[in-house]
PDB file of N, CA and C in Angstrom:
ATOM      1  N   MET A  24       2.679 -11.081   1.697  1.00 86.00           N
ATOM      2  CA  MET A  24       2.830 -10.221   0.559  1.00 86.00           C
ATOM      3  C   MET A  24       3.644 -10.761  -0.588  1.00 86.00           C
ATOM      4  N   VAL A  25       4.745 -11.436  -0.243  1.00 90.00           N
ATOM      5  CA  VAL A  25       5.604 -12.057  -1.232  1.00 90.00           C
ATOM      6  C   VAL A  25       4.835 -13.088  -1.922  1.00 90.00           C
ATOM      7  N   THR A  26       4.078 -13.834  -1.274  1.00 92.00           N
ATOM      8  CA  THR A  26       3.205 -14.957  -1.871  1.00 92.00           C
ATOM      9  C   THR A  26       2.200 -14.416  -2.933  1.00 92.00           C
ATOM     10  N   ILE A  27       1.642 -13.266  -2.541  1.00 92.00           N
ATOM     11  CA  ILE A  27       0.607 -12.654  -3.507  1.00 92.00           C
ATOM     12  C   ILE A  27       1.462 -12.235  -4.815  1.00 92.00           C
ATOM     13  N   LEU A  28       2.667 -11.699  -4.569  1.00 93.00           N
ATOM     14  CA  LEU A  28       3.411 -11.216  -5.650  1.00 93.00           C
ATOM     15  C   LEU A  28       3.868 -12.359  -6.583  1.00 93.00           C
ATOM     16  N   GLN A  29       4.248 -13.517  -5.988  1.00 95.00           N
ATOM     17  CA  GLN A  29       4.601 -14.648  -6.768  1.00 95.00           C
ATOM     18  C   GLN A  29       3.383 -15.233  -7.467  1.00 95.00           C
ATOM     19  N   LEU A  30       2.214 -15.143  -6.938  1.00 96.00           N
ATOM     20  CA  LEU A  30       0.979 -15.545  -7.643  1.00 96.00           C
ATOM     21  C   LEU A  30       0.687 -14.689  -8.890  1.00 96.00           C
ATOM     22  N   LEU A  31       0.885 -13.346  -8.654  1.00 96.00           N
ATOM     23  CA  LEU A  31       0.636 -12.478  -9.778  1.00 96.00           C
ATOM     24  C   LEU A  31       1.628 -12.636 -10.918  1.00 96.00           C
ATOM     25  N   VAL A  32       2.860 -12.963 -10.547  1.00 96.00           N
ATOM     26  CA  VAL A  32       3.881 -13.124 -11.639  1.00 96.00           C
ATOM     27  C   VAL A  32       3.675 -14.497 -12.295  1.00 96.00           C
ATOM     28  N   SER A  33       3.160 -15.517 -11.481  1.00 97.00           N
ATOM     29  CA  SER A  33       2.778 -16.775 -12.185  1.00 97.00           C
ATOM     30  C   SER A  33       1.702 -16.655 -13.064  1.00 97.00           C
ATOM     31  N   LEU A  34       0.690 -15.896 -12.723  1.00 97.00           N
ATOM     32  CA  LEU A  34      -0.542 -15.666 -13.491  1.00 97.00           C
ATOM     33  C   LEU A  34      -0.022 -14.937 -14.888  1.00 97.00           C
ATOM     34  N   LEU A  35       0.819 -14.025 -14.724  1.00 97.00           N
ATOM     35  CA  LEU A  35       1.329 -13.160 -15.851  1.00 97.00           C
ATOM     36  C   LEU A  35       2.118 -14.126 -16.799  1.00 97.00           C
ATOM     37  N   ILE A  36       2.961 -15.035 -16.303  1.00 97.00           N
ATOM     38  CA  ILE A  36       3.660 -15.976 -17.039  1.00 97.00           C
ATOM     39  C   ILE A  36       2.713 -16.921 -17.791  1.00 97.00           C
ATOM     40  N   VAL A  37       1.733 -17.393 -17.135  1.00 97.00           N
ATOM     41  CA  VAL A  37       0.844 -18.354 -17.777  1.00 97.00           C
ATOM     42  C   VAL A  37       0.022 -17.747 -18.906  1.00 97.00           C
ATOM     43  N   LEU A  38      -0.487 -16.447 -18.554  1.00 97.00           N
ATOM     44  CA  LEU A  38      -1.250 -15.772 -19.581  1.00 97.00           C
ATOM     45  C   LEU A  38      -0.352 -15.319 -20.768  1.00 97.00           C
ATOM     46  N   SER A  39       0.851 -14.961 -20.438  1.00 97.00           N
ATOM     47  CA  SER A  39       1.795 -14.607 -21.615  1.00 97.00           C
ATOM     48  C   SER A  39       2.072 -15.801 -22.467  1.00 97.00           C
ATOM     49  N   PHE A  40       2.223 -16.990 -21.892  1.00 98.00           N
ATOM     50  CA  PHE A  40       2.493 -18.196 -22.679  1.00 98.00           C
ATOM     51  C   PHE A  40       1.293 -18.553 -23.511  1.00 98.00           C
ATOM     52  N   ALA A  41       0.084 -18.394 -22.911  1.00 96.00           N
ATOM     53  CA  ALA A  41      -1.148 -18.712 -23.628  1.00 96.00           C
ATOM     54  C   ALA A  41      -1.390 -17.741 -24.772  1.00 96.00           C
ATOM     55  N   LEU A  42      -1.011 -16.427 -24.618  1.00 97.00           N
ATOM     56  CA  LEU A  42      -1.126 -15.521 -25.713  1.00 97.00           C
ATOM     57  C   LEU A  42      -0.086 -15.670 -26.859  1.00 97.00           C
ATOM     58  N   VAL A  43       1.098 -16.085 -26.384  1.00 97.00           N
ATOM     59  CA  VAL A  43       2.172 -16.338 -27.430  1.00 97.00           C
ATOM     60  C   VAL A  43       1.816 -17.497 -28.218  1.00 97.00           C
ATOM     61  N   VAL A  44       1.220 -18.501 -27.693  1.00 96.00           N
ATOM     62  CA  VAL A  44       0.850 -19.721 -28.464  1.00 96.00           C
ATOM     63  C   VAL A  44      -0.454 -19.536 -29.184  1.00 96.00           C
ATOM     64  N   GLY A  45      -1.523 -18.935 -28.451  1.00 95.00           N
ATOM     65  CA  GLY A  45      -2.786 -18.826 -29.044  1.00 95.00           C
ATOM     66  C   GLY A  45      -3.056 -17.802 -30.139  1.00 95.00           C
ATOM     67  N   VAL A  46      -2.418 -16.667 -30.020  1.00 95.00           N
ATOM     68  CA  VAL A  46      -2.670 -15.614 -31.041  1.00 95.00           C
ATOM     69  C   VAL A  46      -2.159 -15.910 -32.389  1.00 95.00           C
ATOM     70  N   PRO A  47      -0.871 -16.502 -32.564  1.00 95.00           N
ATOM     71  CA  PRO A  47      -0.492 -16.913 -33.967  1.00 95.00           C
ATOM     72  C   PRO A  47      -1.396 -18.047 -34.514  1.00 95.00           C
ATOM     73  N   VAL A  48      -1.840 -18.933 -33.714  1.00 94.00           N
ATOM     74  CA  VAL A  48      -2.712 -19.927 -34.237  1.00 94.00           C
ATOM     75  C   VAL A  48      -4.009 -19.357 -34.631  1.00 94.00           C
ATOM     76  N   ILE A  49      -4.666 -18.349 -33.912  1.00 93.00           N
ATOM     77  CA  ILE A  49      -5.813 -17.716 -34.345  1.00 93.00           C
ATOM     78  C   ILE A  49      -5.682 -17.058 -35.543  1.00 93.00           C
ATOM     79  N   LEU A  50      -4.435 -16.276 -35.759  1.00 93.00           N
ATOM     80  CA  LEU A  50      -4.227 -15.502 -37.003  1.00 93.00           C
ATOM     81  C   LEU A  50      -4.020 -16.360 -38.222  1.00 93.00           C
ATOM     82  N   VAL A  51      -3.490 -17.472 -38.081  1.00 94.00           N
ATOM     83  CA  VAL A  51      -3.178 -18.479 -39.249  1.00 94.00           C
ATOM     84  C   VAL A  51      -4.380 -19.173 -39.599  1.00 94.00           C
ATOM     85  N   SER A  52      -5.342 -19.539 -38.707  1.00 92.00           N
ATOM     86  CA  SER A  52      -6.462 -20.380 -39.121  1.00 92.00           C
ATOM     87  C   SER A  52      -7.489 -19.471 -39.839  1.00 92.00           C
ATOM     88  N   PRO A  53      -7.897 -20.057 -40.980  1.00 92.00           N
ATOM     89  CA  PRO A  53      -8.841 -19.296 -41.825  1.00 92.00           C
ATOM     90  C   PRO A  53     -10.193 -19.042 -41.088  1.00 92.00           C
ATOM     91  N   GLY A  54     -10.672 -17.804 -41.089  1.00 90.00           N
ATOM     92  CA  GLY A  54     -11.859 -17.503 -40.492  1.00 90.00           C
ATOM     93  C   GLY A  54     -11.934 -17.335 -38.995  1.00 90.00           C
ATOM     94  N   GLU A  55     -10.852 -17.733 -38.353  1.00 90.00           N
ATOM     95  CA  GLU A  55     -10.859 -17.719 -36.865  1.00 90.00           C
ATOM     96  C   GLU A  55     -10.729 -16.308 -36.339  1.00 90.00           C
ATOM     97  N   TRP A  56     -10.132 -15.362 -37.030  1.00 90.00           N
ATOM     98  CA  TRP A  56      -9.882 -14.074 -36.483  1.00 90.00           C
ATOM     99  C   TRP A  56     -11.236 -13.369 -36.264  1.00 90.00           C
ATOM    100  N   GLU A  57     -12.221 -13.545 -37.102  1.00 92.00           N
ATOM    101  CA  GLU A  57     -13.514 -12.844 -36.921  1.00 92.00           C
ATOM    102  C   GLU A  57     -14.146 -13.393 -35.736  1.00 92.00           C
ATOM    103  N   LYS A  58     -14.081 -14.677 -35.456  1.00 92.00           N
ATOM    104  CA  LYS A  58     -14.732 -15.326 -34.396  1.00 92.00           C
ATOM    105  C   LYS A  58     -14.023 -15.025 -32.989  1.00 92.00           C
ATOM    106  N   SER A  59     -12.687 -14.955 -33.019  1.00 93.00           N
ATOM    107  CA  SER A  59     -11.866 -14.864 -31.813  1.00 93.00           C
ATOM    108  C   SER A  59     -11.318 -13.494 -31.569  1.00 93.00           C
ATOM    109  N   LYS A  60     -11.687 -12.460 -32.402  1.00 93.00           N
ATOM    110  CA  LYS A  60     -11.161 -11.184 -32.250  1.00 93.00           C
ATOM    111  C   LYS A  60     -11.307 -10.612 -30.794  1.00 93.00           C
ATOM    112  N   ASN A  61     -12.562 -10.684 -30.292  1.00 95.00           N
ATOM    113  CA  ASN A  61     -12.850 -10.172 -28.925  1.00 95.00           C
ATOM    114  C   ASN A  61     -12.039 -10.940 -27.805  1.00 95.00           C
ATOM    115  N   LEU A  62     -11.779 -12.272 -28.028  1.00 95.00           N
ATOM    116  CA  LEU A  62     -11.031 -13.046 -26.993  1.00 95.00           C
ATOM    117  C   LEU A  62      -9.564 -12.505 -26.992  1.00 95.00           C
ATOM    118  N   VAL A  63      -9.082 -12.302 -28.226  1.00 95.00           N
ATOM    119  CA  VAL A  63      -7.656 -11.739 -28.325  1.00 95.00           C
ATOM    120  C   VAL A  63      -7.510 -10.374 -27.664  1.00 95.00           C
ATOM    121  N   TYR A  64      -8.452  -9.544 -27.935  1.00 97.00           N
ATOM    122  CA  TYR A  64      -8.363  -8.180 -27.332  1.00 97.00           C
ATOM    123  C   TYR A  64      -8.646  -8.235 -25.739  1.00 97.00           C
ATOM    124  N   THR A  65      -9.502  -9.100 -25.433  1.00 97.00           N
ATOM    125  CA  THR A  65      -9.703  -9.276 -23.951  1.00 97.00           C
ATOM    126  C   THR A  65      -8.462  -9.846 -23.220  1.00 97.00           C
ATOM    127  N   GLY A  66      -7.874 -10.777 -23.872  1.00 96.00           N
ATOM    128  CA  GLY A  66      -6.646 -11.325 -23.355  1.00 96.00           C
ATOM    129  C   GLY A  66      -5.553 -10.374 -23.280  1.00 96.00           C
ATOM    130  N   ALA A  67      -5.397  -9.539 -24.265  1.00 97.00           N
ATOM    131  CA  ALA A  67      -4.363  -8.430 -24.301  1.00 97.00           C
ATOM    132  C   ALA A  67      -4.638  -7.428 -23.157  1.00 97.00           C
ATOM    133  N   GLY A  68      -5.942  -7.085 -23.043  1.00 97.00           N
ATOM    134  CA  GLY A  68      -6.312  -6.183 -22.003  1.00 97.00           C
ATOM    135  C   GLY A  68      -6.094  -6.615 -20.540  1.00 97.00           C
ATOM    136  N   VAL A  69      -6.388  -7.900 -20.385  1.00 97.00           N
ATOM    137  CA  VAL A  69      -6.107  -8.531 -19.043  1.00 97.00           C
ATOM    138  C   VAL A  69      -4.662  -8.632 -18.808  1.00 97.00           C
ATOM    139  N   TRP A  70      -3.884  -9.032 -19.833  1.00 97.00           N
ATOM    140  CA  TRP A  70      -2.368  -9.042 -19.652  1.00 97.00           C
ATOM    141  C   TRP A  70      -1.773  -7.667 -19.372  1.00 97.00           C
ATOM    142  N   PHE A  71      -2.288  -6.662 -20.052  1.00 98.00           N
ATOM    143  CA  PHE A  71      -1.772  -5.295 -19.681  1.00 98.00           C
ATOM    144  C   PHE A  71      -2.125  -4.897 -18.307  1.00 98.00           C
ATOM    145  N   SER A  72      -3.396  -5.246 -17.853  1.00 97.00           N
ATOM    146  CA  SER A  72      -3.816  -4.900 -16.528  1.00 97.00           C
ATOM    147  C   SER A  72      -3.024  -5.647 -15.479  1.00 97.00           C
ATOM    148  N   LEU A  73      -2.738  -6.847 -15.768  1.00 97.00           N
ATOM    149  CA  LEU A  73      -1.982  -7.700 -14.866  1.00 97.00           C
ATOM    150  C   LEU A  73      -0.473  -7.170 -14.717  1.00 97.00           C
ATOM    151  N   VAL A  74       0.101  -6.653 -15.777  1.00 97.00           N
ATOM    152  CA  VAL A  74       1.358  -6.070 -15.694  1.00 97.00           C
ATOM    153  C   VAL A  74       1.328  -4.785 -14.866  1.00 97.00           C
ATOM    154  N   ILE A  75       0.341  -3.954 -15.012  1.00 97.00           N
ATOM    155  CA  ILE A  75       0.297  -2.773 -14.202  1.00 97.00           C
ATOM    156  C   ILE A  75       0.052  -3.222 -12.717  1.00 97.00           C
ATOM    157  N   VAL A  76      -0.828  -4.113 -12.432  1.00 96.00           N
ATOM    158  CA  VAL A  76      -1.141  -4.456 -11.059  1.00 96.00           C
ATOM    159  C   VAL A  76       0.082  -5.115 -10.350  1.00 96.00           C
ATOM    160  N   THR A  77       0.778  -5.977 -11.127  1.00 95.00           N
ATOM    161  CA  THR A  77       2.014  -6.626 -10.601  1.00 95.00           C
ATOM    162  C   THR A  77       3.087  -5.573 -10.294  1.00 95.00           C
ATOM    163  N   ALA A  78       3.322  -4.591 -11.219  1.00 95.00           N
ATOM    164  CA  ALA A  78       4.276  -3.514 -10.947  1.00 95.00           C
ATOM    165  C   ALA A  78       3.914  -2.702  -9.785  1.00 95.00           C
ATOM    166  N   ALA A  79       2.596  -2.330  -9.614  1.00 94.00           N
ATOM    167  CA  ALA A  79       2.167  -1.592  -8.457  1.00 94.00           C
ATOM    168  C   ALA A  79       2.374  -2.378  -7.210  1.00 94.00           C
ATOM    169  N   PHE A  80       1.957  -3.611  -7.219  1.00 93.00           N
ATOM    170  CA  PHE A  80       2.116  -4.401  -6.019  1.00 93.00           C
ATOM    171  C   PHE A  80       3.625  -4.609  -5.651  1.00 93.00           C
ATOM    172  N   ASN A  81       4.450  -4.686  -6.666  1.00 92.00           N
ATOM    173  CA  ASN A  81       5.861  -4.919  -6.402  1.00 92.00           C
ATOM    174  C   ASN A  81       6.427  -3.668  -5.727  1.00 92.00           C
ATOM    175  N   SER A  82       5.971  -2.471  -6.053  1.00 90.00           N
ATOM    176  CA  SER A  82       6.500  -1.338  -5.261  1.00 90.00           C
ATOM    177  C   SER A  82       6.218  -1.355  -3.854  1.00 90.00           C
ATOM    178  N   PHE A  83       5.176  -2.011  -3.352  1.00 87.00           N
ATOM    179  CA  PHE A  83       4.849  -2.183  -1.971  1.00 87.00           C
ATOM    180  C   PHE A  83       5.665  -3.234  -1.247  1.00 87.00           C
ATOM    181  N   VAL A  84       6.096  -4.281  -1.987  1.00 83.00           N
ATOM    182  CA  VAL A  84       6.763  -5.499  -1.468  1.00 83.00           C
ATOM    183  C   VAL A  84       8.224  -5.053  -1.166  1.00 83.00           C
ATOM    184  N   ILE A  85       8.896  -4.412  -2.136  1.00 69.00           N
ATOM    185  CA  ILE A  85      10.293  -4.168  -2.058  1.00 69.00           C
ATOM    186  C   ILE A  85      10.649  -2.907  -1.217  1.00 69.00           C
TER     187      ILE A  85
END
């Protein structure tokens, strides 16, 4: 159980880092927002879902 929680937290950290680096680059690049808008929204949705799943799983571990 603890290993699964550690995996979820690791995925959350990696995705957070990718979004923190990727979203500003997409916003600054001319014309990239229109191309990558769905990718940013999907990444934000996956991040939010991963936060909820990690929090729910954490309540079972502790």
